[in-house]
Short mmCIF file of C-alpha atoms in Angstrom, two decimals:
data_model
loop_
_atom_site.label_atom_id
_atom_site.label_comp_id
_atom_site.label_asym_id
_atom_site.label_seq_id
_atom_site.Cartn_x
_atom_site.Cartn_y
_atom_site.Cartn_z
CA UNK A 1471 108.78 67.26 27.28
CA UNK A 1472 105.48 65.87 28.61
CA UNK A 1473 104.72 66.18 32.16
CA UNK A 1474 104.74 62.45 32.79
CA UNK A 1475 108.27 62.27 31.15
CA UNK A 1476 109.40 65.25 33.25
CA UNK A 1477 108.27 63.59 36.45
CA UNK A 1478 110.02 60.34 35.37
CA UNK A 1479 113.12 62.17 34.75
CA UNK A 1480 112.96 63.90 38.01
CA UNK A 1481 112.49 60.66 39.76
CA UNK A 1482 115.60 59.20 38.18
CA UNK A 1483 117.60 62.26 39.08
CA UNK A 1484 116.49 62.09 42.62
CA UNK A 1485 117.42 58.21 42.90
CA UNK A 1486 120.77 59.08 41.36
CA UNK A 1487 121.64 62.15 43.48
CA UNK A 1488 120.09 60.89 46.78
CA UNK A 1489 122.77 58.34 47.81
CA UNK A 1490 125.43 60.99 47.29
CA UNK A 1491 123.41 63.55 49.61
CA UNK A 1492 122.95 60.76 52.29
CA UNK A 1493 126.76 60.04 52.23
CA UNK A 1494 127.31 63.59 53.25
CA UNK A 1495 124.71 63.55 56.09
CA UNK A 1496 124.37 61.87 59.43
CA UNK A 1497 121.41 61.49 61.66
CA UNK A 1498 121.82 62.29 65.23
CA UNK A 1499 119.43 61.09 67.74
CA UNK A 1500 119.68 63.26 70.92
CA UNK A 1501 117.92 63.56 74.11
CA UNK A 1502 115.42 66.51 74.23
CA UNK A 1503 117.37 68.40 76.84
CA UNK A 1504 119.91 69.07 73.95
CA UNK A 1505 117.19 70.55 71.73
CA UNK A 1506 118.79 73.92 71.46
CA UNK A 1507 122.53 73.37 72.27
CA UNK A 1508 122.64 70.67 69.62
CA UNK A 1509 121.33 72.81 66.88
CA UNK A 1510 124.09 75.25 67.57
CA UNK A 1511 126.78 72.55 67.57
CA UNK A 1512 125.20 71.16 64.24
CA UNK A 1513 125.33 74.44 62.62
CA UNK A 1514 128.79 75.02 63.46
CA UNK A 1515 129.83 71.60 62.36
CA UNK A 1516 128.01 71.97 58.95
CA UNK A 1517 129.52 75.34 58.54
CA UNK A 1518 133.10 74.05 59.18
CA UNK A 1519 132.92 70.72 57.15
CA UNK A 1520 130.09 71.21 54.81
CA UNK A 1521 128.58 68.00 56.12
CA UNK A 1522 124.83 67.82 57.10
CA UNK A 1523 123.52 66.88 60.48
CA UNK A 1524 119.87 65.77 60.61
CA UNK A 1525 118.67 66.07 64.28
CA UNK A 1526 115.97 64.09 65.94
CA UNK A 1527 115.11 64.77 69.56
CA UNK A 1528 113.21 62.72 71.78
CA UNK A 1529 113.25 60.61 75.05
CA UNK A 1530 116.53 58.51 75.57
CA UNK A 1531 114.67 55.45 76.49
CA UNK A 1532 112.63 55.51 73.35
CA UNK A 1533 115.72 55.88 71.14
CA UNK A 1534 117.55 53.08 73.18
CA UNK A 1535 114.67 50.71 72.09
CA UNK A 1536 114.65 51.81 68.55
CA UNK A 1537 118.32 51.28 67.88
CA UNK A 1538 118.32 47.57 68.16
CA UNK A 1539 115.36 47.34 65.92
CA UNK A 1540 117.19 49.16 63.11
CA UNK A 1541 116.61 52.70 63.58
CA UNK A 1542 118.74 54.62 60.99
CA UNK A 1543 120.66 56.71 63.55
CA UNK A 1544 124.45 57.43 63.09
CA UNK A 1545 125.10 58.98 66.57
CA UNK A 1546 123.11 58.66 69.79
CA UNK A 1547 123.27 61.21 72.50
CA UNK A 1548 121.56 59.91 75.67
CA UNK A 1549 120.48 61.83 78.74
CA UNK A 1550 121.95 58.99 81.00
CA UNK A 1551 124.92 56.66 80.98
CA UNK A 1552 123.06 53.38 81.16
CA UNK A 1553 121.40 53.23 77.71
CA UNK A 1554 124.85 54.04 76.07
CA UNK A 1555 126.52 51.45 78.23
CA UNK A 1556 123.96 48.91 77.51
CA UNK A 1557 124.30 49.38 73.74
CA UNK A 1558 128.06 49.04 74.09
CA UNK A 1559 127.58 45.79 76.22
CA UNK A 1560 125.23 44.35 73.28
CA UNK A 1561 127.96 45.15 70.71
CA UNK A 1562 125.65 47.64 68.94
CA UNK A 1563 128.07 50.65 68.92
CA UNK A 1564 131.26 51.50 66.99
CA UNK A 1565 133.96 50.25 69.32
CA UNK A 1566 135.66 53.02 71.39
CA UNK A 1567 133.16 55.57 70.63
CA UNK A 1568 131.41 55.80 74.14
CA UNK A 1569 131.86 59.34 75.38
CA UNK A 1570 130.53 60.75 78.64
CA UNK A 1571 130.01 64.33 77.61
CA UNK A 1572 128.09 66.33 80.22
CA UNK A 1573 125.77 66.37 83.32
CA UNK A 1574 122.46 67.88 83.17
CA UNK A 1575 120.56 69.82 85.96
CA UNK A 1576 116.87 70.28 86.76
CA UNK A 1577 114.99 73.36 87.57
CA UNK A 1578 111.49 74.31 88.69
CA UNK A 1579 110.16 76.62 86.05
CA UNK A 1580 107.01 78.81 85.93
CA UNK A 1581 105.74 81.30 83.49
CA UNK A 1582 106.28 85.03 84.19
CA UNK A 1583 102.79 85.73 85.47
CA UNK A 1584 102.87 83.12 88.03
CA UNK A 1585 102.61 84.28 91.61
CA UNK A 1586 104.49 81.23 93.09
CA UNK A 1587 107.36 81.87 95.18
CA UNK A 1588 110.15 79.57 93.74
CA UNK A 1589 112.46 80.48 96.64
CA UNK A 1590 110.64 77.72 98.62
CA UNK A 1591 112.16 75.18 96.27
CA UNK A 1592 110.14 71.89 95.69
CA UNK A 1593 108.03 72.68 98.58
CA UNK A 1594 106.31 75.29 96.43
CA UNK A 1595 104.59 72.30 94.60
CA UNK A 1596 102.47 72.09 97.82
CA UNK A 1597 100.71 75.40 97.10
CA UNK A 1598 97.03 74.74 96.79
CA UNK A 1599 96.71 77.05 93.76
CA UNK A 1600 98.64 74.45 91.70
CA UNK A 1601 96.48 72.14 89.64
CA UNK A 1602 99.01 70.49 87.33
CA UNK A 1603 102.63 69.86 87.55
CA UNK A 1604 104.52 68.80 84.36
CA UNK A 1605 107.47 66.37 84.51
CA UNK A 1606 108.88 63.99 81.91
CA UNK A 1607 107.86 60.44 81.91
CA UNK A 1608 110.14 58.79 84.32
CA UNK A 1609 109.73 55.47 82.63
CA UNK A 1610 111.97 56.41 79.71
CA UNK A 1611 113.08 60.05 80.46
CA UNK A 1612 116.00 60.50 82.74
CA UNK A 1613 115.03 64.05 83.61
CA UNK A 1614 111.60 62.50 84.77
CA UNK A 1615 113.32 60.11 86.91
CA UNK A 1616 115.42 62.90 88.48
CA UNK A 1617 112.28 64.93 89.16
CA UNK A 1618 110.60 62.03 90.91
CA UNK A 1619 113.71 61.50 92.98
CA UNK A 1620 113.89 65.14 94.03
CA UNK A 1621 110.35 65.32 94.91
CA UNK A 1622 110.79 62.23 97.13
CA UNK A 1623 113.81 63.70 98.68
CA UNK A 1624 111.76 66.68 99.69
CA UNK A 1625 108.87 64.48 100.87
CA UNK A 1626 106.53 66.14 98.46
CA UNK A 1627 105.97 63.43 95.87
CA UNK A 1628 103.29 61.49 97.61
CA UNK A 1629 101.42 64.67 98.27
CA UNK A 1630 101.35 65.97 94.63
CA UNK A 1631 101.44 62.89 92.45
CA UNK A 1632 97.85 63.11 91.62
CA UNK A 1633 98.54 66.47 89.95
CA UNK A 1634 101.55 65.30 87.89
CA UNK A 1635 101.06 65.46 84.02
CA UNK A 1636 103.63 63.46 82.02
CA UNK A 1637 105.47 64.79 78.89
CA UNK A 1638 106.89 62.15 76.37
CA UNK A 1639 110.30 63.91 76.89
CA UNK A 1640 111.72 66.96 78.61
CA UNK A 1641 111.00 69.26 75.64
CA UNK A 1642 107.25 68.41 75.63
CA UNK A 1643 107.30 68.77 79.41
CA UNK A 1644 108.48 72.17 79.02
CA UNK A 1645 106.05 73.14 76.31
CA UNK A 1646 103.31 72.08 78.75
CA UNK A 1647 104.21 74.85 81.25
CA UNK A 1648 105.00 77.44 78.43
CA UNK A 1649 101.71 76.89 76.94
CA UNK A 1650 99.65 77.04 80.27
CA UNK A 1651 98.74 73.50 80.07
CA UNK A 1652 100.55 73.04 83.37
CA UNK A 1653 100.96 75.66 86.21
CA UNK A 1654 104.63 74.40 86.97
CA UNK A 1655 107.17 72.10 85.59
CA UNK A 1656 110.41 70.38 86.47
CA UNK A 1657 112.50 70.71 83.36
CA UNK A 1658 116.08 70.79 82.19
CA UNK A 1659 118.07 73.84 83.04
CA UNK A 1660 119.50 73.67 79.29
CA UNK A 1661 115.86 74.45 78.28
CA UNK A 1662 115.17 77.12 80.73
CA UNK A 1663 118.27 78.88 79.46
CA UNK A 1664 117.20 78.57 75.79
CA UNK A 1665 116.02 81.29 73.71
CA UNK A 1666 112.53 79.64 73.53
CA UNK A 1667 112.07 79.92 77.42
CA UNK A 1668 114.48 82.31 79.12
CA UNK A 1669 112.24 85.43 78.56
CA UNK A 1670 108.89 83.77 79.32
CA UNK A 1671 109.33 82.62 82.95
CA UNK A 1672 111.33 82.16 85.99
CA UNK A 1673 113.26 79.18 87.42
CA UNK A 1674 114.78 77.84 90.60
CA UNK A 1675 117.64 75.40 90.30
CA UNK A 1676 117.07 72.27 92.26
CA UNK A 1677 120.07 71.43 94.49
CA UNK A 1678 122.08 68.68 92.70
CA UNK A 1679 122.19 66.73 95.88
CA UNK A 1680 118.50 66.13 95.91
CA UNK A 1681 118.56 63.71 92.98
CA UNK A 1682 120.95 61.19 91.26
CA UNK A 1683 123.46 62.81 88.83
CA UNK A 1684 122.13 63.36 85.29
CA UNK A 1685 125.41 62.08 83.76
CA UNK A 1686 125.06 61.71 79.96
CA UNK A 1687 126.91 59.93 77.31
CA UNK A 1688 126.90 59.33 73.58
CA UNK A 1689 128.01 56.61 71.19
CA UNK A 1690 128.26 56.09 67.36
CA UNK A 1691 125.60 53.54 66.41
CA UNK A 1692 127.28 50.36 65.16
CA UNK A 1693 124.91 49.98 62.15
CA UNK A 1694 125.82 53.58 60.91
CA UNK A 1695 126.48 53.83 57.29
CA UNK A 1696 128.41 56.96 57.56
CA UNK A 1697 130.84 56.14 60.34
CA UNK A 1698 133.36 58.48 59.11
CA UNK A 1699 131.32 61.50 59.34
CA UNK A 1700 129.89 60.22 62.58
CA UNK A 1701 133.54 60.09 63.91
CA UNK A 1702 134.20 63.61 62.68
CA UNK A 1703 131.10 64.89 64.46
CA UNK A 1704 132.10 63.38 67.76
CA UNK A 1705 135.65 64.70 67.48
CA UNK A 1706 134.19 68.03 66.79
CA UNK A 1707 131.76 67.75 69.66
CA UNK A 1708 134.88 67.22 72.06
CA UNK A 1709 136.46 70.45 71.15
CA UNK A 1710 136.74 73.11 73.90
CA UNK A 1711 134.57 75.61 71.93
CA UNK A 1712 131.71 73.04 72.01
CA UNK A 1713 132.18 72.30 75.69
CA UNK A 1714 132.01 76.15 76.31
CA UNK A 1715 128.69 76.10 74.24
CA UNK A 1716 127.28 73.33 76.47
CA UNK A 1717 128.32 75.19 79.59
CA UNK A 1718 126.34 78.28 78.26
CA UNK A 1719 123.27 76.11 78.26
CA UNK A 1720 123.88 75.14 81.93
CA UNK A 1721 125.45 71.70 81.48
CA UNK A 1722 128.41 70.63 83.61
CA UNK A 1723 131.18 69.59 81.29
CA UNK A 1724 134.24 67.65 82.62
CA UNK A 1725 135.88 66.48 79.40
CA UNK A 1726 135.64 62.88 80.97
CA UNK A 1727 135.17 60.04 78.51
CA UNK A 1728 136.12 57.44 81.08
CA UNK A 1729 133.60 54.56 81.38
#
């Protein structure tokens, strides 16, 4: 067989096989605070069902804007309630799929070699040795909005705002501090507890009464072509074992799906 004929045959084979593969796969758009927890959940789901979960992580606000414009997501996990509720109100979700799954927490995180005393809480941000403070962009990342609210609560925001560098999402924010591009960051507890960060630095949990609750919800996207698998995944996500996994990453889980 000539190379050209082989290539043509391969393309035809891929065209024929691809729809079948896609029928066994869902695309999950998830807030970046779920980066490590969701990988564990997806691996467990795939092992149990044989179905593939393709994960895309980013800021909740960006995903929220993309869904009405035809983004090919099957399930959307938001780091707040508002985006999921707005999609539901607009008739853009699978009816009845809205599920409030967890509450996130924020922490102040520094690399191991940092000399900063985190026991001072957010007041530590006033330390003159700090040049850059990383937070997620509050315009579209709920964790960034929580960070700003907490700093305002402690009356430090106006004093340090010129030192703030913005990550596109909470995962990028964490990478700024891990890489040394920022001296300190306000990140998700779920990332601080992840294998990628737990041995690289120290953290102080910001008291939950210093910022609005980071309650989070998910929905099955109405335009999903694989709703049956998406429903299977959401059912799997509600299992006690999955709740225990989320708790191990620092999330509060109440098993509350009420709107």
